[in-house]
Tab-separated table of C-alpha atoms in Angstrom:
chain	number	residue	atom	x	y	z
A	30	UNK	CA	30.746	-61.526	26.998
A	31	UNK	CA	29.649	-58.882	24.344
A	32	UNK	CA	28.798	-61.445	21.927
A	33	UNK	CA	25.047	-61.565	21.618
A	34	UNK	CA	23.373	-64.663	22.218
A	35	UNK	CA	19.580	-66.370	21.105
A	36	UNK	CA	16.874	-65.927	24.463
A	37	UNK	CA	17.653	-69.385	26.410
A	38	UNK	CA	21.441	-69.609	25.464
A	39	UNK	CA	24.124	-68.144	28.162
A	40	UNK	CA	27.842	-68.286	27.999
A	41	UNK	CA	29.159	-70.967	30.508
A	42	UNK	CA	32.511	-71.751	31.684
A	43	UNK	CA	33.878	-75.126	31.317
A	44	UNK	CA	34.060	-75.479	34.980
A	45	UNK	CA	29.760	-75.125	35.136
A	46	UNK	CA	29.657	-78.176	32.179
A	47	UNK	CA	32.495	-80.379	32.850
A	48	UNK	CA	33.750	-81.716	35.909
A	49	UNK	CA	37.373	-80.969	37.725
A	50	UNK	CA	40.565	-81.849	35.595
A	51	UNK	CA	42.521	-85.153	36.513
A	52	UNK	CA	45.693	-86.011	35.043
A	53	UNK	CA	46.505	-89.336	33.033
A	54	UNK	CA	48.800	-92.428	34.435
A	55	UNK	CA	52.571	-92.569	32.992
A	56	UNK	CA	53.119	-96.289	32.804
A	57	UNK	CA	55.091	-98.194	30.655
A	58	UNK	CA	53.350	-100.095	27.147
A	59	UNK	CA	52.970	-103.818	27.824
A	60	UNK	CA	51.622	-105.646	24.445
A	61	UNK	CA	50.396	-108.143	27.036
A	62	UNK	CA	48.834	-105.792	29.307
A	63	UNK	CA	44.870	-106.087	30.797
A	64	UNK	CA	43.946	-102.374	29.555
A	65	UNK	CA	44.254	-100.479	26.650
A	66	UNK	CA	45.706	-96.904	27.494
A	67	UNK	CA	44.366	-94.169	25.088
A	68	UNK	CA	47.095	-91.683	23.820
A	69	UNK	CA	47.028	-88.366	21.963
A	70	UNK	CA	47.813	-90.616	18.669
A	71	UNK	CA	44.164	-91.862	19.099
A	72	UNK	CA	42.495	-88.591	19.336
A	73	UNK	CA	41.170	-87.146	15.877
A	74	UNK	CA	38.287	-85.029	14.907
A	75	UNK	CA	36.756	-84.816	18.546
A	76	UNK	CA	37.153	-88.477	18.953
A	77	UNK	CA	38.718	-91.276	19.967
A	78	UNK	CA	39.531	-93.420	16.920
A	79	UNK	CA	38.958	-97.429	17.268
A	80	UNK	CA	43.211	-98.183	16.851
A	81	UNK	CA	44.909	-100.755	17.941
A	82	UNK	CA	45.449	-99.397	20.983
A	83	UNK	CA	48.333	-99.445	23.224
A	84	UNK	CA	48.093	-101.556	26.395
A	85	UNK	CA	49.216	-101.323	29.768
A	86	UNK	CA	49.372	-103.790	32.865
A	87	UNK	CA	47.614	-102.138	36.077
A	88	UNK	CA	46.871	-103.055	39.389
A	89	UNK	CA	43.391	-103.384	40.183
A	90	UNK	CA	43.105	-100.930	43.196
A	91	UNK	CA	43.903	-97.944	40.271
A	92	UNK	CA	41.905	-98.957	37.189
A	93	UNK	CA	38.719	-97.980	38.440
A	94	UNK	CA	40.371	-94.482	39.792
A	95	UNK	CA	41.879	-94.326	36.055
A	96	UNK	CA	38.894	-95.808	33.795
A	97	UNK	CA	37.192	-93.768	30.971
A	98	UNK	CA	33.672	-93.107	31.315
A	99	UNK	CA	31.143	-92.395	28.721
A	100	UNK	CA	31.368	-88.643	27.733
A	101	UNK	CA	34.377	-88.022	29.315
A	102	UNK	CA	36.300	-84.770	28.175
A	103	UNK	CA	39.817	-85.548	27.208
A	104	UNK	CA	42.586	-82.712	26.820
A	105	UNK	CA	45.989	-83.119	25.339
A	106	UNK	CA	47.955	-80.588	27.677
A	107	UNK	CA	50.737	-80.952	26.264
A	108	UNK	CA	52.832	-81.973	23.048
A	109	UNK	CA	53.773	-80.663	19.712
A	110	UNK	CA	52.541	-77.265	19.304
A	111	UNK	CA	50.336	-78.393	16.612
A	112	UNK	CA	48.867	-80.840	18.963
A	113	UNK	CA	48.536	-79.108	22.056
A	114	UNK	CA	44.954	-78.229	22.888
A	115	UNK	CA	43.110	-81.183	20.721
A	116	UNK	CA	40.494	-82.826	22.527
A	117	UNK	CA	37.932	-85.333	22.244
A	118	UNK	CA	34.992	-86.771	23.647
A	119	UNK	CA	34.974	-90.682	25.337
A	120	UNK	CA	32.525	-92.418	23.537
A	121	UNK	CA	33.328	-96.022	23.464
A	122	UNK	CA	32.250	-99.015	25.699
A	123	UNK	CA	35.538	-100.239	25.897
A	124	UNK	CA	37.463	-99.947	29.434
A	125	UNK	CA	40.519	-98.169	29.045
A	126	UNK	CA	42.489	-95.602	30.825
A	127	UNK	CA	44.411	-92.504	29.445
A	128	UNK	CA	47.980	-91.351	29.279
A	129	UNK	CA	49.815	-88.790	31.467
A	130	UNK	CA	50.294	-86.320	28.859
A	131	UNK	CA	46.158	-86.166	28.487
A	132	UNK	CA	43.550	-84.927	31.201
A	133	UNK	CA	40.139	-86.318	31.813
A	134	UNK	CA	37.446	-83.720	32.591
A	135	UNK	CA	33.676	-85.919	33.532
A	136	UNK	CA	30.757	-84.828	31.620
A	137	UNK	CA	28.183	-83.111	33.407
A	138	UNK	CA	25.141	-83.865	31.035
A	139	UNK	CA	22.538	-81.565	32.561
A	140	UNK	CA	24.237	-78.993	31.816
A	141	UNK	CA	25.911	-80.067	28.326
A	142	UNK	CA	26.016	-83.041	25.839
A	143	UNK	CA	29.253	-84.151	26.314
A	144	UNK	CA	29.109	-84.130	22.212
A	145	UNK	CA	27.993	-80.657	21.888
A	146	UNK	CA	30.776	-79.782	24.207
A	147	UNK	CA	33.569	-80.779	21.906
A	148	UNK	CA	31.925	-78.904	19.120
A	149	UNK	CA	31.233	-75.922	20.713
A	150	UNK	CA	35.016	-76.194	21.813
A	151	UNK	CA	36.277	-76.728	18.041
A	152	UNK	CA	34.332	-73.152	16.985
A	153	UNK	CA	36.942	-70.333	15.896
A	154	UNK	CA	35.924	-68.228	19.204
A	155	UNK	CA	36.795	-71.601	21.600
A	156	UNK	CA	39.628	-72.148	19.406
A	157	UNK	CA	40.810	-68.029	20.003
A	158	UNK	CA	40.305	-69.026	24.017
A	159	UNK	CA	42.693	-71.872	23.714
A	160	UNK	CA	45.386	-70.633	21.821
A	161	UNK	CA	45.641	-68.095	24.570
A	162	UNK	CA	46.127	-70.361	27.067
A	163	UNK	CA	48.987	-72.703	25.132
A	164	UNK	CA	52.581	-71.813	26.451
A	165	UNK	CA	55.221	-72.903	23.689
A	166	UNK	CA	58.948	-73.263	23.872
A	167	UNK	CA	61.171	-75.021	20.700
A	168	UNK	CA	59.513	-78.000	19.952
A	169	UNK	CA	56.903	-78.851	23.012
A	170	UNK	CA	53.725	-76.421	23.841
A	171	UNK	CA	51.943	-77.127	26.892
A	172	UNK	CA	48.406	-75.825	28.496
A	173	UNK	CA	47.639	-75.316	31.935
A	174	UNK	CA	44.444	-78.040	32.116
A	175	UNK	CA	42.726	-75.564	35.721
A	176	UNK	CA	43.065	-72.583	32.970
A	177	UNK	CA	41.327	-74.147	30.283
A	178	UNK	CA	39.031	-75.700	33.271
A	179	UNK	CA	38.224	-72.059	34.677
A	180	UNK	CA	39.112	-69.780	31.782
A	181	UNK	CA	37.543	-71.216	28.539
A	182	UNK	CA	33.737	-70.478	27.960
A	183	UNK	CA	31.042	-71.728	25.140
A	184	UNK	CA	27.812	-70.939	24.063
A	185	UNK	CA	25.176	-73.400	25.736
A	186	UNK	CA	21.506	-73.395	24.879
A	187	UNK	CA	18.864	-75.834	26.504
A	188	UNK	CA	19.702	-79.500	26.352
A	189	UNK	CA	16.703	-80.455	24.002
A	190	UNK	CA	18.459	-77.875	21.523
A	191	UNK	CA	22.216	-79.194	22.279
A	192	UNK	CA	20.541	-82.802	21.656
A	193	UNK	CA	19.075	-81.153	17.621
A	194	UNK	CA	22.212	-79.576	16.878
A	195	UNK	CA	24.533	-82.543	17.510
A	196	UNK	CA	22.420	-85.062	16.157
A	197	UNK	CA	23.021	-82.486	12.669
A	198	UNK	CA	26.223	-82.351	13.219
A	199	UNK	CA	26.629	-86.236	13.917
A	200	UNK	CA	24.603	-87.041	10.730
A	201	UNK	CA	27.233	-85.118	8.475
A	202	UNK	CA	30.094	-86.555	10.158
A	203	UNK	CA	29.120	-90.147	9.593
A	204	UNK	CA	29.063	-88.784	6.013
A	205	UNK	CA	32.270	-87.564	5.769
A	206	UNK	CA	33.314	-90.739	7.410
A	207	UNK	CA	31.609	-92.846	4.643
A	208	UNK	CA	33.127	-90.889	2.346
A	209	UNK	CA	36.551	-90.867	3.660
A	210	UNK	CA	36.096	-94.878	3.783
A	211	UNK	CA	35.464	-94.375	0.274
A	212	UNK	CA	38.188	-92.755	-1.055
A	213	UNK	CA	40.614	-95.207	1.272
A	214	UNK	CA	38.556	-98.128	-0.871
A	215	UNK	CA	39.155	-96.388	-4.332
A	216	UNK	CA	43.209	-96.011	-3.228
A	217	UNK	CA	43.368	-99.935	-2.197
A	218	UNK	CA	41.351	-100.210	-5.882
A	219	UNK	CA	43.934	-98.373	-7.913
A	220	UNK	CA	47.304	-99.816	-6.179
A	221	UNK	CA	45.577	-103.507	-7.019
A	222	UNK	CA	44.609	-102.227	-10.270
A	223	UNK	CA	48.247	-101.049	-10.830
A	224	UNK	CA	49.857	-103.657	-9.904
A	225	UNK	CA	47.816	-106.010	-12.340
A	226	UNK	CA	47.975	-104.138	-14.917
A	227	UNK	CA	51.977	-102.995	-14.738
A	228	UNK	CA	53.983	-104.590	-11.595
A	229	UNK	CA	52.941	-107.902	-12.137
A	230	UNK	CA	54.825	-107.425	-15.810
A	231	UNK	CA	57.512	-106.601	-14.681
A	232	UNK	CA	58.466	-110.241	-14.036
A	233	UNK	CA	60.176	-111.895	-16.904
A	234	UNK	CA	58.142	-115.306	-15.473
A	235	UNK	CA	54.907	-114.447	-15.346
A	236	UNK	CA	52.829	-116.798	-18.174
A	237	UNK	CA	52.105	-114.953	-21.337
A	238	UNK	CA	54.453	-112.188	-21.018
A	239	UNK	CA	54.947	-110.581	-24.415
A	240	UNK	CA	55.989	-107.337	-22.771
A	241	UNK	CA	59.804	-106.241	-23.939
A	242	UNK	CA	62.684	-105.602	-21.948
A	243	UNK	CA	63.507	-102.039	-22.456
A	244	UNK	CA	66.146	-99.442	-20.832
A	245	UNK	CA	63.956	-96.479	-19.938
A	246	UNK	CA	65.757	-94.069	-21.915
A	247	UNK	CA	64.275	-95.766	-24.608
A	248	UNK	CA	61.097	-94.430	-23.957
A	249	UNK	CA	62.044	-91.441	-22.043
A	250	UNK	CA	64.110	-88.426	-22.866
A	251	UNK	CA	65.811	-85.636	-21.383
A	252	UNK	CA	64.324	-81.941	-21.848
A	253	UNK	CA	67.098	-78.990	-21.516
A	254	UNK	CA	64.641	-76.448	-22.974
A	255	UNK	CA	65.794	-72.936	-20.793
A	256	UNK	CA	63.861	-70.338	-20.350
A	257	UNK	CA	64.030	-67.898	-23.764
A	258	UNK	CA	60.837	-67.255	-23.680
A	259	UNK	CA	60.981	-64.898	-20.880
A	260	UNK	CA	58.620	-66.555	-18.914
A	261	UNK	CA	57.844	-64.680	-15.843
A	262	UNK	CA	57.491	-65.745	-11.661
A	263	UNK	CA	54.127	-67.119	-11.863
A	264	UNK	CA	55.058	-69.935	-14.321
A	265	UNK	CA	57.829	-71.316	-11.719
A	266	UNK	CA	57.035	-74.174	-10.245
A	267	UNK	CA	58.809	-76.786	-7.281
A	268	UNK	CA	57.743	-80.337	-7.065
A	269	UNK	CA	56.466	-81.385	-3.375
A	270	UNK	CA	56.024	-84.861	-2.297
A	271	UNK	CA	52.356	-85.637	-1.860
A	272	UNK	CA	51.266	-82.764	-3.904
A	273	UNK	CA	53.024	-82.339	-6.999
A	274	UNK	CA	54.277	-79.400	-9.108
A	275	UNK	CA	53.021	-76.239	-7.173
A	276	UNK	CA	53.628	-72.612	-7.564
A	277	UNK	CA	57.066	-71.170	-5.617
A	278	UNK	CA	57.100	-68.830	-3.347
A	279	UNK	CA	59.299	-65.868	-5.041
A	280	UNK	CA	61.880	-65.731	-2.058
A	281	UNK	CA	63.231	-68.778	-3.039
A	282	UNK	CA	63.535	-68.356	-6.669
A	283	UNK	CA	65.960	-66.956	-8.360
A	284	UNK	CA	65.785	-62.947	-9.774
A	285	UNK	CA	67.083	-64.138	-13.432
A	286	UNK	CA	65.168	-66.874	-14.658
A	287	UNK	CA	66.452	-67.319	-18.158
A	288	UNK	CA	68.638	-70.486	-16.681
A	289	UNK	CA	65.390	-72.111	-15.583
A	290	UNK	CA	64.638	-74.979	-17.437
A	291	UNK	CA	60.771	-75.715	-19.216
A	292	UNK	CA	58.471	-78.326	-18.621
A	293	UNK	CA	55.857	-78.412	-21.383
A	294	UNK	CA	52.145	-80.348	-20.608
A	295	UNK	CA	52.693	-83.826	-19.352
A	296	UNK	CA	56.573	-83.666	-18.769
A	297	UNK	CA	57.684	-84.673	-15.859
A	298	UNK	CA	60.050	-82.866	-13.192
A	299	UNK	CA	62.307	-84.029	-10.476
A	300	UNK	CA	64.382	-82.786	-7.890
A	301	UNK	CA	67.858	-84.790	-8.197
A	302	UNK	CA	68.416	-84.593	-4.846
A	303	UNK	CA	64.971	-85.836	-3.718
A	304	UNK	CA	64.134	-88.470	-6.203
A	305	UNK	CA	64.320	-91.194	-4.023
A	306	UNK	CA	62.117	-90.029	-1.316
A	307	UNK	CA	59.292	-89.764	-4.056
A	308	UNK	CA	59.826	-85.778	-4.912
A	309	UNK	CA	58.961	-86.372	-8.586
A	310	UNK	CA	55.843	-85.018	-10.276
A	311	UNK	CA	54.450	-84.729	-14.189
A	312	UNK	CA	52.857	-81.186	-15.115
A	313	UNK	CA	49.434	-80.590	-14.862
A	314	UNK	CA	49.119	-77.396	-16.240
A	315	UNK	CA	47.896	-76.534	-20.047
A	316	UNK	CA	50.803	-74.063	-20.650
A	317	UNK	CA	54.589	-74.347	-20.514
A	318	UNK	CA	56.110	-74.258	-16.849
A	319	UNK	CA	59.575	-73.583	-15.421
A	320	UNK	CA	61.665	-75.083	-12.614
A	321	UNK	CA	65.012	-74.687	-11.404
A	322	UNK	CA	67.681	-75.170	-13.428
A	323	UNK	CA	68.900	-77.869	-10.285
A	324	UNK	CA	65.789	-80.054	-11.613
A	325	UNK	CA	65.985	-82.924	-14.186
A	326	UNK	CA	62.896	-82.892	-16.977
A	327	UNK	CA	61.725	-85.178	-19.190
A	328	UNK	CA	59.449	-86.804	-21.109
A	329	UNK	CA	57.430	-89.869	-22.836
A	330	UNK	CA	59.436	-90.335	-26.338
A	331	UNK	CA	57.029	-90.042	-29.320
A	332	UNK	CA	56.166	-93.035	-30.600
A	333	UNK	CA	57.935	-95.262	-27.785
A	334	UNK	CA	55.675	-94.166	-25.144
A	335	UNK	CA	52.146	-92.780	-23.865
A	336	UNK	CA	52.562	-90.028	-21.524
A	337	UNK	CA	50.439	-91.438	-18.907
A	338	UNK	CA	51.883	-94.412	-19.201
A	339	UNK	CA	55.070	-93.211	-18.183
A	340	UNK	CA	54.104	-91.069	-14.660
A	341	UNK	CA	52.043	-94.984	-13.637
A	342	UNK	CA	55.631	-96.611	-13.920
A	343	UNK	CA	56.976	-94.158	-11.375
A	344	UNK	CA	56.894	-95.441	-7.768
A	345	UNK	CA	56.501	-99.059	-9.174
A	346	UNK	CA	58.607	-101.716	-7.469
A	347	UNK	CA	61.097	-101.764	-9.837
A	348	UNK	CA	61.632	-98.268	-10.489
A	349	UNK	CA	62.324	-98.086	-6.246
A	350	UNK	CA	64.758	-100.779	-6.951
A	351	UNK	CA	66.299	-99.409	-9.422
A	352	UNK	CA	66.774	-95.598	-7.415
A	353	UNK	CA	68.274	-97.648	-4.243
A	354	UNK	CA	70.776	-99.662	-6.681
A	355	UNK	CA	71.783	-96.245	-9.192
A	356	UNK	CA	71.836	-94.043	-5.571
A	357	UNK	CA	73.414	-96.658	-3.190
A	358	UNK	CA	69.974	-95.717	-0.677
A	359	UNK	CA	71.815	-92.647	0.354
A	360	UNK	CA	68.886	-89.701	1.035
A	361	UNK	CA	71.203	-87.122	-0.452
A	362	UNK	CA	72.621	-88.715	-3.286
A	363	UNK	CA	71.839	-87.146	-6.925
A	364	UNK	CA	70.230	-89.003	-9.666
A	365	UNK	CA	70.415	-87.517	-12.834
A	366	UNK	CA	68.801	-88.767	-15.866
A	367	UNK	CA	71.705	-90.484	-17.304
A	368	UNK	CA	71.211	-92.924	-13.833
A	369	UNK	CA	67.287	-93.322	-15.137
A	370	UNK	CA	67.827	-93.850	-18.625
A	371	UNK	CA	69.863	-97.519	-17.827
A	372	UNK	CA	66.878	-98.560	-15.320
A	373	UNK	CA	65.988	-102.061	-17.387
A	374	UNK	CA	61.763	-102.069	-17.665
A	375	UNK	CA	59.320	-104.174	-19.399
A	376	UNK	CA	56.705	-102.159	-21.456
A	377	UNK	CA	54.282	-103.214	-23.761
A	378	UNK	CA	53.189	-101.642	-27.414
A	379	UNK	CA	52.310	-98.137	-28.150
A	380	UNK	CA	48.727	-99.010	-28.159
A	381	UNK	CA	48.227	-101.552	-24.753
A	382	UNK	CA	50.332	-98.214	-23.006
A	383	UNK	CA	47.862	-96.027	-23.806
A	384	UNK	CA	44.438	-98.506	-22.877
A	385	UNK	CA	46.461	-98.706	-19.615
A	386	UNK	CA	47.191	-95.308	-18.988
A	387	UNK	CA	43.289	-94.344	-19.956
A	388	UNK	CA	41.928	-96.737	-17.748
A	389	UNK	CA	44.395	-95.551	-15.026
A	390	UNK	CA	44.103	-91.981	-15.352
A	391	UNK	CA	40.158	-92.470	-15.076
A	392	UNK	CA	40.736	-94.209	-11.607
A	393	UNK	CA	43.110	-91.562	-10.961
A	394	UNK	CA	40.512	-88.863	-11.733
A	395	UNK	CA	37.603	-90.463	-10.033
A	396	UNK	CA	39.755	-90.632	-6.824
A	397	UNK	CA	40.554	-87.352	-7.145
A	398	UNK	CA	37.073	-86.318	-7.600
A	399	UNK	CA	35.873	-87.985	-4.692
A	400	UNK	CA	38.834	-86.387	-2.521
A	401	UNK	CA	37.266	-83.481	-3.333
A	402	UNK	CA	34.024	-84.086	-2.083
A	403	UNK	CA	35.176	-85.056	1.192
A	404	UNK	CA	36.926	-81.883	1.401
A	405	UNK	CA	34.369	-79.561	0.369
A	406	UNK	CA	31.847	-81.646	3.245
A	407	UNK	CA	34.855	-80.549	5.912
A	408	UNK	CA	33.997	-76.963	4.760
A	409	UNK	CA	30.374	-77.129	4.907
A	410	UNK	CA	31.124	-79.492	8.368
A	411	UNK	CA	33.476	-76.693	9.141
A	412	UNK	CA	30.515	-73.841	8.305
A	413	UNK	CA	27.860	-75.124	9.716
A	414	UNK	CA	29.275	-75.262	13.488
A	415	UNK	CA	29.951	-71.921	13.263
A	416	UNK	CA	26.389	-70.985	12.630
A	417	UNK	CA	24.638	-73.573	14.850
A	418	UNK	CA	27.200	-73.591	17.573
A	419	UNK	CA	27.005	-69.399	18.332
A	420	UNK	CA	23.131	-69.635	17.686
A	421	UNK	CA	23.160	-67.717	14.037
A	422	UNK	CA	20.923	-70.767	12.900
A	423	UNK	CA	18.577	-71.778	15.060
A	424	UNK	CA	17.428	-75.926	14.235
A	425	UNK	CA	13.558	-76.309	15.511
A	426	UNK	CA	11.796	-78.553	16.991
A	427	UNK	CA	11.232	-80.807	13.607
A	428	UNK	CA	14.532	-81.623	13.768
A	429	UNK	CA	14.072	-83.880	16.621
């Protein structure tokens, strides 16, 4: 290797840290069965997650030959090709056994933590290593698990400095973990919140209802604004599911956008062919946006509605109701406004829709806020291993 390494650290092939490969057991899932049987669905972040695990009924003279030990090094060899190659470390008290599609290599822990081996193995370089070895046809990649055994190398410095660097690492994972736990917390918050606050209306029986029945386009209307402005590429926008009204790429817009149709702050855009799979999103942006002219727009009706209001009483119970009755549950089918504007709602005054939609868009904001930490902690997770990992930063002995 040409890459320079710290005095004390050497580049080491898996096969000088890990033991041999051995393949996993292809047996059928028994809900009743005496072990659980770890799968690639368990595997996440270099390690296996505490699911509900599958089980598996197996004869006694194989579950010892089959049983995970502490620090063992598992390998999906082969799967999706966004799958292929993910590995994690055995770190769990539990007896188990593994799947045929994974391979088991045993830690050799005077050589390397079994922890600082799956790091060093997530690094960009590793990563590089790995890729090369993955062979992928249509849909299924697969890696040949002697290859990675013989072929893959990492950086390894003295135990007592493996033993500093993952206990750094370890400390900001359980971080991001809290953090993810957090956000997961703040989601269950919200939906409950929701649901008190505008489900739970929704039912003409519930004691001291004085919310009105009302046909949404009574507090929605229809925009058919087009484009005469001139507005150029960068203002054209697609709604995803999951992430809202994004830029499009320009390949699949059109060259002549004077057809597409505006969505001014706090509208709300919708793909009529995609409605009810959730494809619906309400502008974020400060400025004036475009769409296709395929897309329906609208928007709260002065006086009738608050904006925020509005966007919370999408993906409510009733309004998926509603989309499976004016659609028939087809996937394809096309709902237009005109099949919105008869959906029957109960909304309250001007005045409780906007305390609502204030004390929902907070939640909404303070979620997002926190979703943001968590990702900017992957970075610095992400960063950090880099520079520990290849020896850049060097942790001394005060961080034992």
């Amino acid at each position: 290797m040409t890459n320079k390494l710290p005095s004390k650290w050497s580049w080491r092939p898996l096969n000088e840290v890990v033991g041999p490969p051995q393949y996993g057991l292809s047996y059928s899932v028994d809900p009743n069965g005496n072990l659980p049987i770890i799968g690639m669905k368990d595997i996440a972040d270099g390690r296996v997650a505490k699911n509900d695990w599958s089980r598996v009924s197996i004869d006694e003279s194989e579950k010892d030959k089959y049983r995970l030990n502490e620090g063992d090094l598992i390998l999906n060899r082969t799967n999706s090709p966004a799958l292929v190659g993910k590995l994690a470390i055995w770190d769990h008290a539990d007896a188990a056994v593994f799947a045929s599609y994974l391979v088991r290599y045993p830690a050799i822990t005077s050589m390397a933590l079994p922890r600082f081996t799956v790091a060093a193995l997530s690094t960009s370089r590793s990563q590089q290593q790995i890729d090369r070895l993955i062979t992928r046809a249509i849909s299924q990649a697969n890696i040949n698990p002697t290859a990675f055994y013989n072929d893959v190398e990492i950086a390894v410095p003295p135990v007592r400095e493996q033993a500093r660097i993952v206990s750094v690492l370890d400390t900001i994972s359980r971080l991001v973990e809290q953090v993810e736990s957090l956000i997961s917390a703040k989601h269950r918050r919200f939906d409950a919140v929701r649901i008190n606050l505008i489900e739970a209306f929704q039912s003409s029986s519930r004691a001291g209802n004085f919310w009105a029945s009302t046909e949404f386009g009574e507090i929605a209307e229809e925009l058919k604004q087009r484009n005469a402005a001139g507005h150029g590429p960068d203002r054209v926008m697609g709604v995803i599911k999951g992430e809202g009204l994004v830029p499009m790429r320009a390949h699949v817009m059109a060259s002549d956008l004077r057809r597409y149709l505006i969505v001014p702050p706090r509208a709300i855009a919708y793909n009529p062919m995609r409605l009810n799979i959730g494809s619906i999103a309400a502008s974020p942006y400060d400025e004036d946006v475009l769409v296709s002219p395929d897309y329906v727009v609208f928007r709260a009706r002065k006086g009738r509605a608050d904006p925020d209001f509005l966007r919370f009483l999408i993906g409510t119970k009733r309004w998926r109701d509603h989309l499976i009755t004016v659609g028939s549950g087809s996937v394809r089918t096309r709902i237009y406004f005109d099949g919105l504007a008869e959906m029957v709602l109960r909304v309250p005054d001007v005045r409780e829709q906007k305390r609502i939609g204030q004390m929902l868009a907070a939640m909404e904001e303070d979620l997002k806020t926190t979703i943001e930490v968590a990702s900017a902690l992957r970075t610095q997770k992400r960063g950090l291993m880099q520079k520990l990992l290849t020896g850049e930063w060097r942790l001394g002995e005060k961080f034992e």
